[in-house]
Amino acid sequence: QVTLRESGPALVKPTQTLTLTCTFSGFSLTTSGMSVSWIRQSPGKAPEWLALVDWDDNKYYSPSLRTRLTISKDTSKNQVVLTMTNMDPVDTATYYCVRQSSETYSAFDLWGQGTMVTVSS
Amino acid sequence: SYELTQPPSVSVSPGQTARIPCSADALPNQYVYWYQQKSGQAPVLVIFKDSERPSGIPERFSGSTSGTTVTLTISGVQAEDEAVYYCQSADISATVTFGGGTKLTVL
């Protein structure tokens, strides 16, 4: 069974750096065609893709947030970590860890339950 | 970059067919995907590669493309299909775009 679980702080202060960890099971990020993305969703809004790391350690970022994001993977721990610097109240959202697979032609085929992050002083 | 435009809402009665369009100013010649999001839950993939259904998704869900408009069709809508539906695509540089979402109301 494939699962993804996000973990990290529920509350961060403005200007702080957010670090989120995705711990997954049931697949390997060393398998060709696999990747993991972070996607966030503000209340009542559409999802917003943030970043992706693939099996070959290629990394891609949202152009609008590129300067604030860093994504990395630890295949030995089955984890993907996202850091976002200079947090602002507008970054308040639910953050999802999501798998992409070549089996579904890079669709976001499995989502974690999400972790709610509030940015407030 | 490009945009994907969806109507904010669609309403149908149970048993009817719901069609949810997603139009692009210029589709990036990449596949389109559709997600269903029920209240308080994470999105679920219902269509990939324009018209393919993942395992476990009912046959009443289908996808089609015509020009720069892709359409999610739900035949024989059931009450459990009430949700927000998002289309999504990506350009050649892997930058992902989601549509604004369409709230499907089952009357």
PDB file of C-alpha atoms in Angstrom:
ATOM      1  CA  GLN A   1       0.000   0.000   0.000  1.00  0.00           C
ATOM      2  CA  VAL A   2       1.334   3.391  -1.013  1.00  0.00           C
ATOM      3  CA  THR A   3       1.148   6.128   1.589  1.00  0.00           C
ATOM      4  CA  LEU A   4       2.580   9.613   1.988  1.00  0.00           C
ATOM      5  CA  ARG A   5       2.563  11.566   5.227  1.00  0.00           C
ATOM      6  CA  GLU A   6       3.501  15.184   5.752  1.00  0.00           C
ATOM      7  CA  SER A   7       4.984  16.496   8.966  1.00  0.00           C
ATOM      8  CA  GLY A   8       6.116  19.891  10.137  1.00  0.00           C
ATOM      9  CA  PRO A   9       5.108  22.844  12.283  1.00  0.00           C
ATOM     10  CA  ALA A  10       1.497  23.916  12.353  1.00  0.00           C
ATOM     11  CA  LEU A  11       2.435  27.519  13.140  1.00  0.00           C
ATOM     12  CA  VAL A  12       5.330  29.644  11.924  1.00  0.00           C
ATOM     13  CA  LYS A  13       6.056  33.317  12.379  1.00  0.00           C
ATOM     14  CA  PRO A  14       6.471  35.777   9.514  1.00  0.00           C
ATOM     15  CA  THR A  15      10.025  35.834   8.069  1.00  0.00           C
ATOM     16  CA  GLN A  16      10.788  32.376   9.481  1.00  0.00           C
ATOM     17  CA  THR A  17      11.772  29.376   7.381  1.00  0.00           C
ATOM     18  CA  LEU A  18       9.319  26.500   7.037  1.00  0.00           C
ATOM     19  CA  THR A  19      10.642  22.961   6.832  1.00  0.00           C
ATOM     20  CA  LEU A  20       8.258  20.170   5.841  1.00  0.00           C
ATOM     21  CA  THR A  21       9.042  16.480   5.643  1.00  0.00           C
ATOM     22  CA  CYS A  22       7.244  13.915   3.511  1.00  0.00           C
ATOM     23  CA  THR A  23       7.672  10.319   4.618  1.00  0.00           C
ATOM     24  CA  PHE A  24       6.411   7.785   2.114  1.00  0.00           C
ATOM     25  CA  SER A  25       6.080   4.035   1.781  1.00  0.00           C
ATOM     26  CA  GLY A  26       5.034   1.533  -0.843  1.00  0.00           C
ATOM     27  CA  PHE A  27       7.262   2.887  -3.596  1.00  0.00           C
ATOM     28  CA  SER A  28      10.864   3.909  -4.132  1.00  0.00           C
ATOM     29  CA  LEU A  29      12.120   7.259  -5.321  1.00  0.00           C
ATOM     30  CA  THR A  30      14.972   5.410  -7.013  1.00  0.00           C
ATOM     31  CA  THR A  31      12.552   3.799  -9.462  1.00  0.00           C
ATOM     32  CA  SER A  32      12.680   5.303 -12.927  1.00  0.00           C
ATOM     33  CA  GLY A  33       9.680   7.532 -13.602  1.00  0.00           C
ATOM     34  CA  MET A  34       8.887   8.267  -9.968  1.00  0.00           C
ATOM     35  CA  SER A  35       8.803  11.735  -8.494  1.00  0.00           C
ATOM     36  CA  VAL A  36       7.405  13.549  -5.477  1.00  0.00           C
ATOM     37  CA  SER A  37       5.955  17.046  -5.515  1.00  0.00           C
ATOM     38  CA  TRP A  38       4.820  19.505  -2.902  1.00  0.00           C
ATOM     39  CA  ILE A  39       1.513  21.228  -3.564  1.00  0.00           C
ATOM     40  CA  ARG A  40      -0.258  23.715  -1.342  1.00  0.00           C
ATOM     41  CA  GLN A  41      -3.841  24.862  -1.154  1.00  0.00           C
ATOM     42  CA  SER A  42      -5.140  27.953   0.570  1.00  0.00           C
ATOM     43  CA  PRO A  43      -8.692  27.741   1.922  1.00  0.00           C
ATOM     44  CA  GLY A  44     -11.218  27.972  -0.901  1.00  0.00           C
ATOM     45  CA  LYS A  45      -8.510  28.175  -3.566  1.00  0.00           C
ATOM     46  CA  ALA A  46      -7.146  25.873  -6.243  1.00  0.00           C
ATOM     47  CA  PRO A  47      -4.061  23.788  -5.531  1.00  0.00           C
ATOM     48  CA  GLU A  48      -0.734  25.442  -6.263  1.00  0.00           C
ATOM     49  CA  TRP A  49       2.239  23.341  -7.280  1.00  0.00           C
ATOM     50  CA  LEU A  50       5.465  24.274  -5.505  1.00  0.00           C
ATOM     51  CA  ALA A  51       8.304  21.897  -6.344  1.00  0.00           C
ATOM     52  CA  LEU A  52       9.246  18.460  -7.606  1.00  0.00           C
ATOM     53  CA  VAL A  53      12.153  16.054  -7.191  1.00  0.00           C
ATOM     54  CA  ASP A  54      12.428  13.015  -9.408  1.00  0.00           C
ATOM     55  CA  TRP A  55      14.099   9.610  -9.268  1.00  0.00           C
ATOM     56  CA  ASP A  56      17.174  11.003 -10.993  1.00  0.00           C
ATOM     57  CA  ASP A  57      17.433  13.874  -8.469  1.00  0.00           C
ATOM     58  CA  ASN A  58      16.265  16.475 -10.979  1.00  0.00           C
ATOM     59  CA  LYS A  59      14.519  19.345  -9.250  1.00  0.00           C
ATOM     60  CA  TYR A  60      11.919  21.741 -10.580  1.00  0.00           C
ATOM     61  CA  TYR A  61      10.341  24.751  -8.912  1.00  0.00           C
ATOM     62  CA  SER A  62       7.374  27.031  -9.367  1.00  0.00           C
ATOM     63  CA  PRO A  63       8.752  30.061 -11.210  1.00  0.00           C
ATOM     64  CA  SER A  64       6.954  32.450  -8.863  1.00  0.00           C
ATOM     65  CA  LEU A  65       8.427  30.860  -5.709  1.00  0.00           C
ATOM     66  CA  ARG A  66      11.748  29.553  -6.987  1.00  0.00           C
ATOM     67  CA  THR A  67      13.897  31.875  -4.924  1.00  0.00           C
ATOM     68  CA  ARG A  68      12.279  30.747  -1.662  1.00  0.00           C
ATOM     69  CA  LEU A  69      12.108  26.992  -2.154  1.00  0.00           C
ATOM     70  CA  THR A  70      14.497  24.091  -1.779  1.00  0.00           C
ATOM     71  CA  ILE A  71      13.484  20.464  -2.273  1.00  0.00           C
ATOM     72  CA  SER A  72      15.621  17.453  -1.468  1.00  0.00           C
ATOM     73  CA  LYS A  73      15.268  13.721  -1.054  1.00  0.00           C
ATOM     74  CA  ASP A  74      16.756  11.081   1.223  1.00  0.00           C
ATOM     75  CA  THR A  75      16.150   7.758  -0.472  1.00  0.00           C
ATOM     76  CA  SER A  76      17.535   5.779   2.463  1.00  0.00           C
ATOM     77  CA  LYS A  77      14.795   7.204   4.684  1.00  0.00           C
ATOM     78  CA  ASN A  78      12.084   7.432   1.994  1.00  0.00           C
ATOM     79  CA  GLN A  79      11.733  11.111   2.692  1.00  0.00           C
ATOM     80  CA  VAL A  80      11.404  14.344   0.725  1.00  0.00           C
ATOM     81  CA  VAL A  81      12.024  17.661   2.445  1.00  0.00           C
ATOM     82  CA  LEU A  82      10.801  21.093   1.397  1.00  0.00           C
ATOM     83  CA  THR A  83      12.081  24.328   2.843  1.00  0.00           C
ATOM     84  CA  MET A  84      10.416  27.662   2.210  1.00  0.00           C
ATOM     85  CA  THR A  85      12.128  30.819   3.395  1.00  0.00           C
ATOM     86  CA  ASN A  86      10.746  34.176   4.447  1.00  0.00           C
ATOM     87  CA  MET A  87       7.273  32.936   5.312  1.00  0.00           C
ATOM     88  CA  ASP A  88       4.377  35.389   5.064  1.00  0.00           C
ATOM     89  CA  PRO A  89       0.724  35.201   6.179  1.00  0.00           C
ATOM     90  CA  VAL A  90      -0.265  34.656   2.529  1.00  0.00           C
ATOM     91  CA  ASP A  91       1.619  31.345   2.715  1.00  0.00           C
ATOM     92  CA  THR A  92      -0.994  30.020   5.139  1.00  0.00           C
ATOM     93  CA  ALA A  93      -2.294  26.852   3.494  1.00  0.00           C
ATOM     94  CA  THR A  94      -2.545  23.103   3.598  1.00  0.00           C
ATOM     95  CA  TYR A  95       0.656  21.606   2.215  1.00  0.00           C
ATOM     96  CA  TYR A  96       0.451  18.270   0.421  1.00  0.00           C
ATOM     97  CA  CYS A  97       3.110  15.753  -0.495  1.00  0.00           C
ATOM     98  CA  VAL A  98       2.122  14.025  -3.742  1.00  0.00           C
ATOM     99  CA  ARG A  99       3.499  11.186  -5.832  1.00  0.00           C
ATOM    100  CA  GLN A 100       3.852  11.286  -9.593  1.00  0.00           C
ATOM    101  CA  SER A 101       4.397   8.103 -11.546  1.00  0.00           C
ATOM    102  CA  SER A 102       5.144   7.272 -15.133  1.00  0.00           C
ATOM    103  CA  GLU A 103       2.360   4.680 -14.859  1.00  0.00           C
ATOM    104  CA  THR A 104      -0.144   7.549 -14.865  1.00  0.00           C
ATOM    105  CA  TYR A 105       1.920   9.711 -17.208  1.00  0.00           C
ATOM    106  CA  SER A 106       3.089  11.984 -14.408  1.00  0.00           C
ATOM    107  CA  ALA A 107      -0.318  12.631 -12.887  1.00  0.00           C
ATOM    108  CA  PHE A 108      -0.463  13.469  -9.203  1.00  0.00           C
ATOM    109  CA  ASP A 109      -1.780  10.013  -8.519  1.00  0.00           C
ATOM    110  CA  LEU A 110      -1.442   9.706  -4.763  1.00  0.00           C
ATOM    111  CA  TRP A 111      -1.753  12.511  -2.220  1.00  0.00           C
ATOM    112  CA  GLY A 112      -0.882  12.689   1.429  1.00  0.00           C
ATOM    113  CA  GLN A 113      -3.539  13.878   3.853  1.00  0.00           C
ATOM    114  CA  GLY A 114      -1.916  17.305   3.989  1.00  0.00           C
ATOM    115  CA  THR A 115      -0.609  19.405   6.831  1.00  0.00           C
ATOM    116  CA  MET A 116      -2.078  22.786   7.690  1.00  0.00           C
ATOM    117  CA  VAL A 117       0.456  25.573   8.159  1.00  0.00           C
ATOM    118  CA  THR A 118      -0.547  28.930   9.604  1.00  0.00           C
ATOM    119  CA  VAL A 119       1.755  31.926   9.336  1.00  0.00           C
ATOM    120  CA  SER A 120       1.090  34.394  12.112  1.00  0.00           C
ATOM    121  CA  SER A 121       2.966  36.393  14.690  1.00  0.00           C
TER     122      SER A 121
ATOM    123  CA  SER B   1       2.959  30.496 -18.640  1.00  0.00           C
ATOM    124  CA  TYR B   2      -0.633  29.635 -19.494  1.00  0.00           C
ATOM    125  CA  GLU B   3      -3.984  29.532 -17.737  1.00  0.00           C
ATOM    126  CA  LEU B   4      -6.673  26.899 -17.430  1.00  0.00           C
ATOM    127  CA  THR B   5     -10.176  28.325 -17.088  1.00  0.00           C
ATOM    128  CA  GLN B   6     -13.096  26.467 -15.540  1.00  0.00           C
ATOM    129  CA  PRO B   7     -16.649  27.611 -14.757  1.00  0.00           C
ATOM    130  CA  PRO B   8     -17.078  28.160 -11.008  1.00  0.00           C
ATOM    131  CA  SER B   9     -20.086  25.870 -10.762  1.00  0.00           C
ATOM    132  CA  VAL B  10     -22.137  23.229 -12.533  1.00  0.00           C
ATOM    133  CA  SER B  11     -25.420  21.804 -11.256  1.00  0.00           C
ATOM    134  CA  VAL B  12     -27.181  18.643 -12.363  1.00  0.00           C
ATOM    135  CA  SER B  13     -29.873  16.338 -11.058  1.00  0.00           C
ATOM    136  CA  PRO B  14     -29.052  12.773 -10.088  1.00  0.00           C
ATOM    137  CA  GLY B  15     -28.840  10.475 -13.107  1.00  0.00           C
ATOM    138  CA  GLN B  16     -28.103  13.315 -15.514  1.00  0.00           C
ATOM    139  CA  THR B  17     -24.814  13.979 -17.293  1.00  0.00           C
ATOM    140  CA  ALA B  18     -22.451  16.629 -15.985  1.00  0.00           C
ATOM    141  CA  ARG B  19     -19.912  18.219 -18.318  1.00  0.00           C
ATOM    142  CA  ILE B  20     -17.140  20.322 -16.857  1.00  0.00           C
ATOM    143  CA  PRO B  21     -15.042  22.232 -19.398  1.00  0.00           C
ATOM    144  CA  CYS B  22     -11.490  23.422 -18.953  1.00  0.00           C
ATOM    145  CA  SER B  23     -10.219  25.859 -21.547  1.00  0.00           C
ATOM    146  CA  ALA B  24      -6.678  26.975 -22.123  1.00  0.00           C
ATOM    147  CA  ASP B  25      -5.374  30.031 -23.898  1.00  0.00           C
ATOM    148  CA  ALA B  26      -2.974  27.595 -25.508  1.00  0.00           C
ATOM    149  CA  LEU B  27      -2.632  24.012 -24.358  1.00  0.00           C
ATOM    150  CA  PRO B  28       1.060  23.208 -23.923  1.00  0.00           C
ATOM    151  CA  ASN B  29       0.779  19.993 -25.921  1.00  0.00           C
ATOM    152  CA  GLN B  30       0.968  18.085 -22.691  1.00  0.00           C
ATOM    153  CA  TYR B  31      -1.548  15.787 -21.080  1.00  0.00           C
ATOM    154  CA  VAL B  32      -4.443  17.041 -19.002  1.00  0.00           C
ATOM    155  CA  TYR B  33      -5.479  15.517 -15.699  1.00  0.00           C
ATOM    156  CA  TRP B  34      -8.616  15.833 -13.578  1.00  0.00           C
ATOM    157  CA  TYR B  35      -8.944  15.681  -9.791  1.00  0.00           C
ATOM    158  CA  GLN B  36     -11.957  15.379  -7.524  1.00  0.00           C
ATOM    159  CA  GLN B  37     -11.833  17.049  -4.138  1.00  0.00           C
ATOM    160  CA  LYS B  38     -14.550  16.446  -1.602  1.00  0.00           C
ATOM    161  CA  SER B  39     -14.975  18.759   1.347  1.00  0.00           C
ATOM    162  CA  GLY B  40     -12.164  18.433   3.863  1.00  0.00           C
ATOM    163  CA  GLN B  41     -10.280  15.822   1.856  1.00  0.00           C
ATOM    164  CA  ALA B  42      -7.214  15.719  -0.356  1.00  0.00           C
ATOM    165  CA  PRO B  43      -7.750  15.696  -4.125  1.00  0.00           C
ATOM    166  CA  VAL B  44      -8.129  12.357  -5.887  1.00  0.00           C
ATOM    167  CA  LEU B  45      -7.035  11.667  -9.465  1.00  0.00           C
ATOM    168  CA  VAL B  46     -10.017  10.706 -11.663  1.00  0.00           C
ATOM    169  CA  ILE B  47      -8.600  11.144 -15.200  1.00  0.00           C
ATOM    170  CA  PHE B  48      -5.015  11.071 -16.501  1.00  0.00           C
ATOM    171  CA  LYS B  49      -3.517  11.356 -19.976  1.00  0.00           C
ATOM    172  CA  ASP B  50      -6.585  13.336 -21.135  1.00  0.00           C
ATOM    173  CA  SER B  51      -9.023  10.417 -21.001  1.00  0.00           C
ATOM    174  CA  GLU B  52      -7.653   7.481 -19.012  1.00  0.00           C
ATOM    175  CA  ARG B  53      -9.237   6.353 -15.751  1.00  0.00           C
ATOM    176  CA  PRO B  54      -7.089   5.135 -12.863  1.00  0.00           C
ATOM    177  CA  SER B  55      -8.064   1.842 -11.342  1.00  0.00           C
ATOM    178  CA  GLY B  56     -10.935   2.208  -8.909  1.00  0.00           C
ATOM    179  CA  ILE B  57     -12.504   5.200 -10.647  1.00  0.00           C
ATOM    180  CA  PRO B  58     -16.035   4.445 -11.897  1.00  0.00           C
ATOM    181  CA  GLU B  59     -16.655   4.167 -15.626  1.00  0.00           C
ATOM    182  CA  ARG B  60     -19.079   7.090 -15.486  1.00  0.00           C
ATOM    183  CA  PHE B  61     -16.050   9.401 -15.386  1.00  0.00           C
ATOM    184  CA  SER B  62     -14.564  10.184 -18.794  1.00  0.00           C
ATOM    185  CA  GLY B  63     -12.363  12.829 -20.376  1.00  0.00           C
ATOM    186  CA  SER B  64     -12.173  14.288 -23.869  1.00  0.00           C
ATOM    187  CA  THR B  65     -10.360  17.007 -25.791  1.00  0.00           C
ATOM    188  CA  SER B  66     -11.458  19.313 -28.568  1.00  0.00           C
ATOM    189  CA  GLY B  67      -9.069  22.001 -29.672  1.00  0.00           C
ATOM    190  CA  THR B  68      -7.972  23.941 -26.611  1.00  0.00           C
ATOM    191  CA  THR B  69     -10.865  22.728 -24.455  1.00  0.00           C
ATOM    192  CA  VAL B  70     -10.796  19.572 -22.397  1.00  0.00           C
ATOM    193  CA  THR B  71     -13.970  18.259 -20.794  1.00  0.00           C
ATOM    194  CA  LEU B  72     -14.647  16.013 -17.850  1.00  0.00           C
ATOM    195  CA  THR B  73     -17.917  14.153 -18.312  1.00  0.00           C
ATOM    196  CA  ILE B  74     -19.722  12.365 -15.511  1.00  0.00           C
ATOM    197  CA  SER B  75     -22.519  10.200 -16.831  1.00  0.00           C
ATOM    198  CA  GLY B  76     -25.355   9.202 -14.532  1.00  0.00           C
ATOM    199  CA  VAL B  77     -24.279  11.572 -11.776  1.00  0.00           C
ATOM    200  CA  GLN B  78     -24.677  10.298  -8.238  1.00  0.00           C
ATOM    201  CA  ALA B  79     -24.956  12.247  -5.017  1.00  0.00           C
ATOM    202  CA  GLU B  80     -21.475  11.063  -4.016  1.00  0.00           C
ATOM    203  CA  ASP B  81     -20.010  12.875  -7.044  1.00  0.00           C
ATOM    204  CA  GLU B  82     -20.691  16.262  -5.461  1.00  0.00           C
ATOM    205  CA  ALA B  83     -17.255  17.827  -5.138  1.00  0.00           C
ATOM    206  CA  VAL B  84     -14.907  20.400  -6.611  1.00  0.00           C
ATOM    207  CA  TYR B  85     -13.178  19.258  -9.789  1.00  0.00           C
ATOM    208  CA  TYR B  86      -9.826  20.644 -10.963  1.00  0.00           C
ATOM    209  CA  CYS B  87      -8.122  20.269 -14.316  1.00  0.00           C
ATOM    210  CA  GLN B  88      -4.326  20.353 -14.440  1.00  0.00           C
ATOM    211  CA  SER B  89      -1.558  20.324 -16.987  1.00  0.00           C
ATOM    212  CA  ALA B  90       2.147  21.044 -17.198  1.00  0.00           C
ATOM    213  CA  ASP B  91       4.409  22.661 -19.728  1.00  0.00           C
ATOM    214  CA  ILE B  92       7.566  21.225 -21.189  1.00  0.00           C
ATOM    215  CA  SER B  93       9.645  22.686 -18.353  1.00  0.00           C
ATOM    216  CA  ALA B  94       7.524  20.738 -15.854  1.00  0.00           C
ATOM    217  CA  THR B  95       5.802  23.863 -14.533  1.00  0.00           C
ATOM    218  CA  VAL B  96       2.375  22.784 -13.346  1.00  0.00           C
ATOM    219  CA  THR B  97      -0.875  24.719 -13.680  1.00  0.00           C
ATOM    220  CA  PHE B  98      -4.240  23.970 -12.088  1.00  0.00           C
ATOM    221  CA  GLY B  99      -7.571  25.323 -13.211  1.00  0.00           C
ATOM    222  CA  GLY B 100      -9.566  27.363 -10.741  1.00  0.00           C
ATOM    223  CA  GLY B 101     -11.939  24.512  -9.961  1.00  0.00           C
ATOM    224  CA  THR B 102     -15.597  23.778 -10.651  1.00  0.00           C
ATOM    225  CA  LYS B 103     -18.033  23.032  -7.860  1.00  0.00           C
ATOM    226  CA  LEU B 104     -20.368  20.253  -8.964  1.00  0.00           C
ATOM    227  CA  THR B 105     -23.690  20.400  -7.161  1.00  0.00           C
ATOM    228  CA  VAL B 106     -26.030  17.436  -7.356  1.00  0.00           C
ATOM    229  CA  LEU B 107     -29.530  18.844  -6.976  1.00  0.00           C
TER     230      LEU B 107
END
